[in-house]
Coordinates of C-alpha atoms in Angstrom, one line a residue:
X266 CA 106.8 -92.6 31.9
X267 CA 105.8 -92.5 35.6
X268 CA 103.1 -94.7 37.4
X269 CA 100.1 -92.1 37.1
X270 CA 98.9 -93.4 40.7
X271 CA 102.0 -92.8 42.2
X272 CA 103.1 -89.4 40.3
X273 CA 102.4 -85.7 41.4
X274 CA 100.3 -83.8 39.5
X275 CA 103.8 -81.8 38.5
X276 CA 105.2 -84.7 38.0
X277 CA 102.1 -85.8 35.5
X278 CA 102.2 -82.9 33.9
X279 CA 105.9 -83.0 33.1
X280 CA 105.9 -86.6 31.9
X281 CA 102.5 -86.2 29.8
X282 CA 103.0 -82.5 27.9
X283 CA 100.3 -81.8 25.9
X284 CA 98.8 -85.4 26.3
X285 CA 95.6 -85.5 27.7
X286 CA 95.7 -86.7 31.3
X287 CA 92.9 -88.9 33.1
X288 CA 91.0 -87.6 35.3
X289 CA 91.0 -89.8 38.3
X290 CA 94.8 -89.6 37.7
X291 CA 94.9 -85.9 38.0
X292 CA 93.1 -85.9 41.2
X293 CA 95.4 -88.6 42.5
X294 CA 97.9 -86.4 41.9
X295 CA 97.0 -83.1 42.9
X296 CA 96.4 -84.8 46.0
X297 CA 99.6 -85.9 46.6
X298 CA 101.3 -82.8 45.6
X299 CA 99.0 -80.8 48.2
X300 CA 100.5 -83.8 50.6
X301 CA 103.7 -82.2 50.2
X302 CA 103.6 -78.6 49.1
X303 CA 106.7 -78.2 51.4
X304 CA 109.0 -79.9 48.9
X305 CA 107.4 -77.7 45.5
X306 CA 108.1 -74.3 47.4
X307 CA 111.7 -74.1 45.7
X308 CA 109.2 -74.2 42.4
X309 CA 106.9 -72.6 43.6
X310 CA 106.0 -70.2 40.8
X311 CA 106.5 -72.6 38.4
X312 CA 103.8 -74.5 39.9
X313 CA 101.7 -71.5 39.8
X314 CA 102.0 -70.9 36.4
X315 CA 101.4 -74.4 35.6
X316 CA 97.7 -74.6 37.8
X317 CA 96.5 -71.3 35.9
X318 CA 97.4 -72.6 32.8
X319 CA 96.1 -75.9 33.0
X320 CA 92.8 -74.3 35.4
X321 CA 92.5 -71.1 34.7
X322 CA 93.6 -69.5 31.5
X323 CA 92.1 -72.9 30.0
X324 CA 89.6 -76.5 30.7
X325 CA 92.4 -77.9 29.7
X326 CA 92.6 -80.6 33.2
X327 CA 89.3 -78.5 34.3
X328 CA 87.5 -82.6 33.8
X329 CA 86.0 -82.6 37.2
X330 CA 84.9 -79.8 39.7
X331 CA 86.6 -82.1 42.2
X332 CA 89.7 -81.7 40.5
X333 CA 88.9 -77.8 39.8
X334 CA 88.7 -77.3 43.7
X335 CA 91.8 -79.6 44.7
X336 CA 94.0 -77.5 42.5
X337 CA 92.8 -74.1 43.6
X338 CA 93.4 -75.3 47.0
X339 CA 96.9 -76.0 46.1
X340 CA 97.0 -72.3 44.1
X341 CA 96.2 -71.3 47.2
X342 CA 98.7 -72.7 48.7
X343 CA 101.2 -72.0 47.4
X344 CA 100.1 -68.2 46.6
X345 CA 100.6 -67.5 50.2
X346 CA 104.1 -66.3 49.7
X347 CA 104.5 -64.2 46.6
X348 CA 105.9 -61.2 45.7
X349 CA 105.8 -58.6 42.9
X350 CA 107.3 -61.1 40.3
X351 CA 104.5 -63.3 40.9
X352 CA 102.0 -64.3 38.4
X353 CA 99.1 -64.1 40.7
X354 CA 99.3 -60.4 40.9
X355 CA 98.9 -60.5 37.2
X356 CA 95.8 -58.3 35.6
X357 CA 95.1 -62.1 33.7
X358 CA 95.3 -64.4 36.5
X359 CA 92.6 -62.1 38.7
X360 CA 90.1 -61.8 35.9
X361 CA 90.6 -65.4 35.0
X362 CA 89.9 -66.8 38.4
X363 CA 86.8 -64.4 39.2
X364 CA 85.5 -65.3 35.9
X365 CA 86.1 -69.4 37.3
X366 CA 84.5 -68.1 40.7
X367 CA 81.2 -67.3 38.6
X368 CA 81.5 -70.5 36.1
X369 CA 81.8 -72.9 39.2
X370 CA 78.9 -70.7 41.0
X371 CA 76.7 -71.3 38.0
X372 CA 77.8 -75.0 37.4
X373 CA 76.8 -76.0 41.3
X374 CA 72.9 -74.8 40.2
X375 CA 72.7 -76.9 37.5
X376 CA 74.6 -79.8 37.8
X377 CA 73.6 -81.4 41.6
X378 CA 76.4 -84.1 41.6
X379 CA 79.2 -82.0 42.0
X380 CA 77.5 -78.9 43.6
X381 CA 79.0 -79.5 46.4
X382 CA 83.0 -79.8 45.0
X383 CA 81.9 -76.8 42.8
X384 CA 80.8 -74.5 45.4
X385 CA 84.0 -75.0 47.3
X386 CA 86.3 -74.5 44.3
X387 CA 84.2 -71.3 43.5
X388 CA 85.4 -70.5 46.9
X389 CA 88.8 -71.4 46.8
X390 CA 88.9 -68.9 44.1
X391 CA 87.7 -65.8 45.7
X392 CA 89.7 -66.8 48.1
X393 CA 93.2 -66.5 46.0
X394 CA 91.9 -63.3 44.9
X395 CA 91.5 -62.0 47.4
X396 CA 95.1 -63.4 49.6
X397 CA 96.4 -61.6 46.6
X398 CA 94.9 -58.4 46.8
X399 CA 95.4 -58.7 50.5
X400 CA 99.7 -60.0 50.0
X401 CA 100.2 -57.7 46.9
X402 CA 98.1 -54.4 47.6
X403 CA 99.3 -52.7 44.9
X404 CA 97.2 -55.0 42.3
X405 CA 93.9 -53.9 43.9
X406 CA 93.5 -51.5 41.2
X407 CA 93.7 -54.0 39.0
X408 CA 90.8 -56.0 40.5
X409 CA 89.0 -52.0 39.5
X410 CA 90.5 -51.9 36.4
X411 CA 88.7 -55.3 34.9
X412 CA 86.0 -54.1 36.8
X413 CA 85.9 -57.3 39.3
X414 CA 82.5 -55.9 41.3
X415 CA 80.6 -56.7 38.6
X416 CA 81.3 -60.5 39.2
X417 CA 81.1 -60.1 43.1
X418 CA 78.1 -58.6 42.4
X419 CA 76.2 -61.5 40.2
X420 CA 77.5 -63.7 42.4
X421 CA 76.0 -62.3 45.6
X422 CA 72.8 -62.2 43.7
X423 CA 72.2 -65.4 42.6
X424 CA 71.9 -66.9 46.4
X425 CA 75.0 -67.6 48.4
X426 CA 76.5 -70.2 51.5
X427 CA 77.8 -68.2 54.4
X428 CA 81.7 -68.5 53.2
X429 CA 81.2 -67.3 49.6
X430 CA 79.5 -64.5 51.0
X431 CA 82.2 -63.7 53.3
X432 CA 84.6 -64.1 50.8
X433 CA 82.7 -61.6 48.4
X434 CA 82.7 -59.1 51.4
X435 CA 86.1 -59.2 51.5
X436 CA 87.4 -58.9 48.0
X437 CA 85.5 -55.5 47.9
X438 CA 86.2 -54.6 50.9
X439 CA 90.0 -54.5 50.0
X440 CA 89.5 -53.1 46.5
X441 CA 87.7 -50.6 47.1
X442 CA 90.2 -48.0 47.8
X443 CA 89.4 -44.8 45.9
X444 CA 86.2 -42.5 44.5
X445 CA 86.3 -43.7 41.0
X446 CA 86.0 -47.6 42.1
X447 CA 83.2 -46.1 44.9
X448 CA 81.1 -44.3 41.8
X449 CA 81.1 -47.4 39.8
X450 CA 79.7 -49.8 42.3
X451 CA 77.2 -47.6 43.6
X452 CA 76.4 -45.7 40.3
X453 CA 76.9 -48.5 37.6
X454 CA 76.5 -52.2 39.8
X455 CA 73.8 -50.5 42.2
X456 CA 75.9 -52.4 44.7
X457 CA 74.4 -50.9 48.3
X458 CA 71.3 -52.7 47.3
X459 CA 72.8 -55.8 46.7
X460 CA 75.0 -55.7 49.7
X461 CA 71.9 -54.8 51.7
X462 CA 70.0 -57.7 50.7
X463 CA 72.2 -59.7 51.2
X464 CA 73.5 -58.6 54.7
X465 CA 69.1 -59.1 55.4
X466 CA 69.1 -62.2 54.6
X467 CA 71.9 -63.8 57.3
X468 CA 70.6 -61.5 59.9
X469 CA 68.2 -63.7 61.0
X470 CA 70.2 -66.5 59.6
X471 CA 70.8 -69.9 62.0
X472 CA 74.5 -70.7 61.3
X473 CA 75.2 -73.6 59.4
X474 CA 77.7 -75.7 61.7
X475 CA 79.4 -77.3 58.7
X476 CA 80.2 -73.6 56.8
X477 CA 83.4 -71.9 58.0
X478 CA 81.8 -68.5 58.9
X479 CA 78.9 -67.5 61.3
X480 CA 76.2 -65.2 59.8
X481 CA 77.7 -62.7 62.1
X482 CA 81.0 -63.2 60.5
X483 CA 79.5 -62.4 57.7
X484 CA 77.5 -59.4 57.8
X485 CA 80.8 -57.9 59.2
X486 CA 82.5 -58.2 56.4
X487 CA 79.7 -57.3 54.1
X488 CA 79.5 -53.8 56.4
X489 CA 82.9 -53.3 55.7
X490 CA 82.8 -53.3 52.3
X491 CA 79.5 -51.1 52.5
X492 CA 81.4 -48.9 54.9
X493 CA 84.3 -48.5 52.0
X494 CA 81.5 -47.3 49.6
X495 CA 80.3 -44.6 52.3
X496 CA 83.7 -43.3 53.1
X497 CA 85.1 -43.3 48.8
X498 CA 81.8 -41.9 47.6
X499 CA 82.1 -38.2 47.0
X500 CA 81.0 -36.6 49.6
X501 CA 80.2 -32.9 48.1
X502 CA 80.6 -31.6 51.5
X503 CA 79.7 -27.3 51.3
X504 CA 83.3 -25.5 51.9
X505 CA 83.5 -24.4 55.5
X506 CA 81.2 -27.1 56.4
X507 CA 82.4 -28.9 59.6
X508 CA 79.9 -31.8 59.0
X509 CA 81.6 -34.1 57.1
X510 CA 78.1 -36.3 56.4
X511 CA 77.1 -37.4 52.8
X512 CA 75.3 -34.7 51.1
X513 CA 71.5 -35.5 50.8
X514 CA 72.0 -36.3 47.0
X515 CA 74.5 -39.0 47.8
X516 CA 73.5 -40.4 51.0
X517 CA 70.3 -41.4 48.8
X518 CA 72.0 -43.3 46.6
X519 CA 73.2 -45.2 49.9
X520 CA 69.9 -45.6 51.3
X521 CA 69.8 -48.8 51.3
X522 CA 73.3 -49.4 53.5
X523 CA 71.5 -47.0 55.5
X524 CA 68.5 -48.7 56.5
X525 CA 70.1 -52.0 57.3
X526 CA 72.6 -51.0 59.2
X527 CA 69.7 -49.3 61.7
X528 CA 67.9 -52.5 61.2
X529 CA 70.8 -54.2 62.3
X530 CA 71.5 -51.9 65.1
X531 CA 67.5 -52.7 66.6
X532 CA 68.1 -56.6 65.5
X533 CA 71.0 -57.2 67.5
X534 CA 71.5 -58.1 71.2
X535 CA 74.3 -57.0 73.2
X536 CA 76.8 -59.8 72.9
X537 CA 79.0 -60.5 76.1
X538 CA 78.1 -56.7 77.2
X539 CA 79.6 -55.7 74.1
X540 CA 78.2 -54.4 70.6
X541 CA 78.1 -57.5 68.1
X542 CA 80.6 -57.1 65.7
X543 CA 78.5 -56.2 62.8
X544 CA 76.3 -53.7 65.1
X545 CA 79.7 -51.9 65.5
X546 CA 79.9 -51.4 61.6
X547 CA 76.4 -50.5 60.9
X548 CA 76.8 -47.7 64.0
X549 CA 80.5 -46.8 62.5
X550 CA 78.1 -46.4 58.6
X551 CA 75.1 -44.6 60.0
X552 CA 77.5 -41.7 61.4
X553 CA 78.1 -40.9 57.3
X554 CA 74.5 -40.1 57.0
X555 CA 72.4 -36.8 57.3
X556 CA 69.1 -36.9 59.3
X557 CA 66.9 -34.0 58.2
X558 CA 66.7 -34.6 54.1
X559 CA 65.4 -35.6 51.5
X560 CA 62.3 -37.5 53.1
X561 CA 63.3 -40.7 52.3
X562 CA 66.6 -40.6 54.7
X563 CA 64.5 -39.0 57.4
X564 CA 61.9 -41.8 57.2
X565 CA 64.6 -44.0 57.3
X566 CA 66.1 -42.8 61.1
X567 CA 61.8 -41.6 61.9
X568 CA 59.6 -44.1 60.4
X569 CA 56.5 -42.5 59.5
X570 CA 53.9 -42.9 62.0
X571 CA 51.8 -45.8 61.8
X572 CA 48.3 -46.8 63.4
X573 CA 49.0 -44.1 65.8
X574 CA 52.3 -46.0 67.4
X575 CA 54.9 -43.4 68.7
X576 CA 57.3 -45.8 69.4
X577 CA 57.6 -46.6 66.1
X578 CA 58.6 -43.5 65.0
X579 CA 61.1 -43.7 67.7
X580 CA 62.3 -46.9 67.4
X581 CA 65.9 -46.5 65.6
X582 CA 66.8 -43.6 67.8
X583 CA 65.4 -45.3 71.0
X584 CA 67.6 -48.3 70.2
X585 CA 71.2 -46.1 69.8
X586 CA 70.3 -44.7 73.0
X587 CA 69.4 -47.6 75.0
X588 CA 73.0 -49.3 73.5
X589 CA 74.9 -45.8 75.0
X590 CA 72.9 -45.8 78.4
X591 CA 74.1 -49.2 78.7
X592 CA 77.6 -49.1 77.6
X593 CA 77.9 -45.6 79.6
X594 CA 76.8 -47.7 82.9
X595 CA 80.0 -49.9 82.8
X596 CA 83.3 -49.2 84.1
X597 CA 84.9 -50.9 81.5
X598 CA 87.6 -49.0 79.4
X599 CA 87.2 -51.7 76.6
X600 CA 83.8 -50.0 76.2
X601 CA 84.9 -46.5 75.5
X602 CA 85.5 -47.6 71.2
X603 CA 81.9 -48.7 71.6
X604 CA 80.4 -45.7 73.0
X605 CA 81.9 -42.9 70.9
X606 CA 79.9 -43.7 67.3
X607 CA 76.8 -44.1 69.6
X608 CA 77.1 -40.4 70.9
X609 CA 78.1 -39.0 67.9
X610 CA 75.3 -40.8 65.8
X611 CA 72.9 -39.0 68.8
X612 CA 74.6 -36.0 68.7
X613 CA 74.0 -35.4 65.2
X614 CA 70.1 -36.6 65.3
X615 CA 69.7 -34.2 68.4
X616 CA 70.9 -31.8 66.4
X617 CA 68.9 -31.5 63.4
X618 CA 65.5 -33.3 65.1
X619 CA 64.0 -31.1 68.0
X620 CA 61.6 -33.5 68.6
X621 CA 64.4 -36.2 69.5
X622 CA 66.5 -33.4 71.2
X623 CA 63.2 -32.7 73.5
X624 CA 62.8 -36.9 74.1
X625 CA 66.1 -37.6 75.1
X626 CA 66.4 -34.4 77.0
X627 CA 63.9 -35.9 79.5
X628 CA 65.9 -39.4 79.6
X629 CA 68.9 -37.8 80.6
X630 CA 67.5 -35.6 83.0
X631 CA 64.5 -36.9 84.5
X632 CA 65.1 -34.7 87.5
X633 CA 65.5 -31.4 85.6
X634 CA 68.5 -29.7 85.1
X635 CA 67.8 -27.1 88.0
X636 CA 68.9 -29.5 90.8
X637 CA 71.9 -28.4 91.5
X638 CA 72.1 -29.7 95.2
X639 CA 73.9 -32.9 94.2
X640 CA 77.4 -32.3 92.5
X641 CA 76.8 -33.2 88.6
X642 CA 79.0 -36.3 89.0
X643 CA 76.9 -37.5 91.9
X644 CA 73.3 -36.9 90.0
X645 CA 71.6 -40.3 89.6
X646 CA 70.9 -41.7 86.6
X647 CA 72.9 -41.4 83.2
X648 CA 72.8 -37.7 83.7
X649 CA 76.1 -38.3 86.6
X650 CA 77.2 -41.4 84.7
X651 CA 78.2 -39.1 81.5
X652 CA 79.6 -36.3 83.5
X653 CA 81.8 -39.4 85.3
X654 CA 83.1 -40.2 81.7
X655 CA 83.7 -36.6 80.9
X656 CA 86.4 -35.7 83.5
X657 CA 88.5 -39.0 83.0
X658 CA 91.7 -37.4 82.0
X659 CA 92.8 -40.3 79.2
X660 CA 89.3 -40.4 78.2
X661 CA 90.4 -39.2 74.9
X662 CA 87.5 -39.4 72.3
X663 CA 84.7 -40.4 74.5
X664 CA 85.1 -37.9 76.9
X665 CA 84.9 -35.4 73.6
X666 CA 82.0 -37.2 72.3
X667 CA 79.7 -37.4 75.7
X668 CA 80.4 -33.5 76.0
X669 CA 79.1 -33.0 72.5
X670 CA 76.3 -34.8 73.4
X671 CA 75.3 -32.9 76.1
X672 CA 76.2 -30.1 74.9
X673 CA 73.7 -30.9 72.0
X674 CA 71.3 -31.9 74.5
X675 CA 71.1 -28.4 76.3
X676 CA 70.5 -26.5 72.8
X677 CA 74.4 -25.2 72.2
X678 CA 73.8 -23.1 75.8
X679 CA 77.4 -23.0 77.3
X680 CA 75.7 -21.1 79.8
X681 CA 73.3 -24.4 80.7
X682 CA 76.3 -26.5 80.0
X683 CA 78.4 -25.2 82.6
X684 CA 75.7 -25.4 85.0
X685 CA 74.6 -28.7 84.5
X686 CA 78.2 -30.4 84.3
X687 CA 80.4 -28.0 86.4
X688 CA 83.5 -25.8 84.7
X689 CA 85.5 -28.3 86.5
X690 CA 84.3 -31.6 85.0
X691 CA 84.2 -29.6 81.8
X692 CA 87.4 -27.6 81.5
X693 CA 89.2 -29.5 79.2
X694 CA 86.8 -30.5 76.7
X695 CA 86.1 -27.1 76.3
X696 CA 89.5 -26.3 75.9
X697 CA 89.5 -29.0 73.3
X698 CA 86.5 -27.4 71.7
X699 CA 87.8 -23.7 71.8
X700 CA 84.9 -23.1 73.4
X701 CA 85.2 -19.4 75.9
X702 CA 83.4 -19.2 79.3
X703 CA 80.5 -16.8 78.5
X704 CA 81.1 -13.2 80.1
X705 CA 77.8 -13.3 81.5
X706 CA 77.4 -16.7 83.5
X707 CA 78.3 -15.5 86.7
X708 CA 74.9 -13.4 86.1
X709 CA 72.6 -15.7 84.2
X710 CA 73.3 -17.8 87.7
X711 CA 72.2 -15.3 89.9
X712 CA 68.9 -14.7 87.8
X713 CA 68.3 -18.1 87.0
X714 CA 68.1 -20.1 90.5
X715 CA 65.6 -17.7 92.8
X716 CA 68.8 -16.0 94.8
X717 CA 70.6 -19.4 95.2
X718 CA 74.3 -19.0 93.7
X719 CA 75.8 -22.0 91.8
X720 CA 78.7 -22.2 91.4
X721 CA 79.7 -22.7 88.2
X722 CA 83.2 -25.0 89.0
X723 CA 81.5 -27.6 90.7
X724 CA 77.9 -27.4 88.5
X725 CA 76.3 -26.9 92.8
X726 CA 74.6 -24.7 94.8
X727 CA 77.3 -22.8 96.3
X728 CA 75.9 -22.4 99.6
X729 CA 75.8 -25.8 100.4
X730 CA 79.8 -26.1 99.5
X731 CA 80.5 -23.3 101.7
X732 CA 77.8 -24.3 104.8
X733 CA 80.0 -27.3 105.2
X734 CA 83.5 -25.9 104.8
X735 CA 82.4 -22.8 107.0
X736 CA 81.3 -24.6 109.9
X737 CA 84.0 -26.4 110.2
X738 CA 86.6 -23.3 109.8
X739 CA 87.5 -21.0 112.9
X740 CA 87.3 -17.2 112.0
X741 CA 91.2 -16.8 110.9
X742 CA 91.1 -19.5 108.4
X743 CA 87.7 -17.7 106.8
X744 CA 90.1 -14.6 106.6
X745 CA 92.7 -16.5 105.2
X746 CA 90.7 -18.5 102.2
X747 CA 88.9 -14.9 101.6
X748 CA 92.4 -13.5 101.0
X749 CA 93.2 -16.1 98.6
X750 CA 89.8 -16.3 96.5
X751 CA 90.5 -12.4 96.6
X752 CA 93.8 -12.7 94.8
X753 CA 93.0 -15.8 92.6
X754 CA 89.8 -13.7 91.4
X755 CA 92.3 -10.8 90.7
X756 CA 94.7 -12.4 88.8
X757 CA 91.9 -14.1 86.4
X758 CA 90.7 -10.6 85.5
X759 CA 94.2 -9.4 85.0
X760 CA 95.1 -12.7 82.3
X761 CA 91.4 -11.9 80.6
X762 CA 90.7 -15.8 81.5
X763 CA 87.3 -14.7 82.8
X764 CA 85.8 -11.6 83.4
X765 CA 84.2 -11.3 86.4
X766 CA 83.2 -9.1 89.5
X767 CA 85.6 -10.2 92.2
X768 CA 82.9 -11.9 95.0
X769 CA 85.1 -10.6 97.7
X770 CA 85.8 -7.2 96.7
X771 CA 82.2 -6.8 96.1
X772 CA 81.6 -8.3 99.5
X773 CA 84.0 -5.7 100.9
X774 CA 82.4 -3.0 99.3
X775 CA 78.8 -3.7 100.4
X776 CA 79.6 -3.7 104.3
X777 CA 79.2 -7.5 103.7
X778 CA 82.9 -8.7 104.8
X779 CA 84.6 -7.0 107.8
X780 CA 87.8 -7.4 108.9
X781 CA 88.7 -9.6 112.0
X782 CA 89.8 -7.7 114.6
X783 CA 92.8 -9.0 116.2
X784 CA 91.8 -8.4 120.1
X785 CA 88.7 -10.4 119.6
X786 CA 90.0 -13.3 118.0

């Protein structure tokens, strides 16, 4: 028989059988085999077989939760290469070692000696589960099928460090992957609460230097397993409905991945310039919700008024757009993933809340959105800062997303959309959009600005273009750009583009535009 001290624990195993083995020596020699897990990978799921049998499946060598964690740490291991033969993809090895994540979790609150070596082999459990689900994705059902959410669940309740936390985030993150595992967590576990008190708890968490993930780290992967729920729940969404939001029956059962994902949003700074990692989940979850009903979701974006404090009311929705003024200020392209959810989260609440619609109306555009004697790009404030973003060609979504916002902002009016960004600036996203230049804006203009024309390419009053340009043209070049406006207008009309008196032809017609004559030139 082989010196115990010296052996592997393979090589203990092999020479004991069904002996028992000492404890100290199995420690000893799980030790040395994770010392050399290079030389075991020709065995290597032989080996695997061998630490569920002896760990999982059964106490058998289970004499120490120091020895527990060592040889989950070497399942680990060596579970990092596997395949669809493996054993760790197995319907039995999954339930067994979430079933040991729980045991171990209990065992470190009541036995304080090995608390410590228990909550890192409760740990180093979750963690095989979840490489596995992550390496073999097509056992994720499985983790569904033995109905793993239920452990994640208890454990998450019964008071967590940050890793095991993280660890619980992701194993539902990756295994929830379809309706009928979404209905059972939120239906049957009543899992948005738990996530949501738990994501509460580290928000105001002070990291723990020795843990291997920040708080932040953690609520991000705690979002993204709430986010899973919000995207696999039924959504129930009416047929020709182009609001793809949780219906008001469902997003209640959410409300509680709701309201700390706003809570979140208000909590966190701007890290680096940039949304904090978890802020960018919560914004990516509250885009799933409704505004308007029942009650409890709408006090949930519009606290009820308390002690007579407006800004209360306002807070949440205040907060979103502060985070999109500031993201829309910088020129950064690594800010435009950032800035879409924002609009779109602001988009939809000016769309169902006139009272937010009305508040942010006045934020945008302080000035009013009759002053057309700057070009809308040029404007100051945010007002010229979105139309900027607008008319970058490659803006892709955010460009989309800004001119849904504004055109949110100006009450669906194409007419007052025009006018305050310009055709120009707005062409394409209105191509985007389907959305037709109204017959009538070349009138609403006239009516609208006292006898001032604006011209509705540029979004400015057209005199002031054409002041500049004309004084600086001698009387053949007038003749010349009148010639050309006069066939450009013509050919519109003719491709039904726009429909529109010809300005020069009506000019012509009124005694208004006479013909240089050649002598006197």
């Amino acid at each position: 028989m082989a010196n115990d001290s010296t052996s592997d624990y393979f090589a203990l195993v092999n020479s004991h059988g069904e002996e028992q083995i000492d404890s100290q020596a199995i420690e000893a020699g799980l030790l040395a085999a994770i010392a050399d897990t290079g030389a075991q990978a020709s065995r290597r799921q032989e080996y695997i077989s061998t630490i569920l049998s002896r760990f999982v499946y059964s106490a058998q060598d289970r004499h120490t939760a120091r020895a527990t964690n060592l040889a989950l740490t070497l399942l680990k291991t060596l579970g990092r290469q596997i395949d669809d033969t493996n054993e760790l993809g197995t319907e039995r090895a999954i339930s067994g070692l979430l079933s040991l994540a729980l045991d171990l979790k209990s065992q470190a609150e009541i036995d304080s000696k090995q608390a410590d070596y228990a909550v890192d082999a409760c740990n180093e459990a979750l963690t095989c589960v979840a490489n596995t689900m992550l390496l073999l994705p097509k056992c994720r059902p499985l983790f569904a099928d033995i109905h793993g959410a239920d452990t994640i669940n208890k454990i998450l309740q019964s008071g967590v460090t940050q890793t095991t936390a993280f660890l619980c985030g992701r194993c539902l993150f990756l295994s929830i992957e379809s309706p009928k595992s979404a209905e059972y967590c939120v239906d049957s576990l009543y899992l948005p609460k738990t996530l949501a008190q738990t994501i509460r708890g580290f928000l105001d968490r002070e990291s723990d230097k020795s843990d291997r993930f920040s708080p932040q780290q953690v609520m991000n992967e705690l979002f993204k397993a709430a986010m899973s729920l919000c995207v696999y729940y039924p959504r129930d969404t009416p047929q020709g409905s182009s609001d793809d939001a949780l219906s008001p029956e469902h997003a209640v059962k959410l409300l509680d991945i709701l309201q700390v994902s706003l809570d979140t949003l208000f909590a966190l700074p701007l890290a680096n310039g940039h949304l904090a990692d978890p802020a960018r989940q919560a914004i990516g979850i509250a885009l799933n919700f409704p505004t308007l009903s029942p009650d409890p979701i709408l006090h949930c974006w519009l606290p009820p008024k308390s002690s007579g404090a407006e800004s209360e009311r306002y807070r949440y929705v205040d907060r979103i757009y502060h985070l999109f003024a500031t993201l829309a200020a910088t020129s950064d392209e690594s800010y435009k993933a950032e800035i879409t959810p924002l609009a779109l989260v602001l988009v939809r609440l000016v769309t169902e809340q006139p009272d937010v619609r009305q508040r942010l109306f006045y934020r945008v555009y302080p000035q009013n959105t009759e002053d057309y004697s700057a070009l809308p790009e040029d404007r100051p404030g945010l007002s010229g800062t979105l139309v900027r973003l607008m008319r970058i060609p490659e803006g892709g979504m955010v460009s989309g997303a800004i001119g849904d916002f504004l055109l949110a902002l100006l009450g669906q009016d194409v007419s007052k959309f025009i006018l305050a960004v310009g055709y120009g600036n707005a062409a394409g996203y209105m191509l985007a959009r389907g959305i037709a230049i109204p017959d009538s804006v070349i009138r609403q203009v006239r009516e609208s600005v006292d006898s001032n024309l604006v011209d509705p390419v540029t979004g400015r009053y057209l005199n002031q273009d054409m002041d500049r340009e004309l004084a600086n043209m001698t009387d053949e070049e007038k003749e010349r750009e009148a010639e050309r406006l006069f066939v450009l207008f013509e050919r519109l009309n003719k491709t039904g583009f726009i429909k529109v008196d010809n300005p020069v032809r009506t000019a012509m017609e009124s005694g208004r535009f006479q013909e240089i004559d050649e002598e006197s030139s």
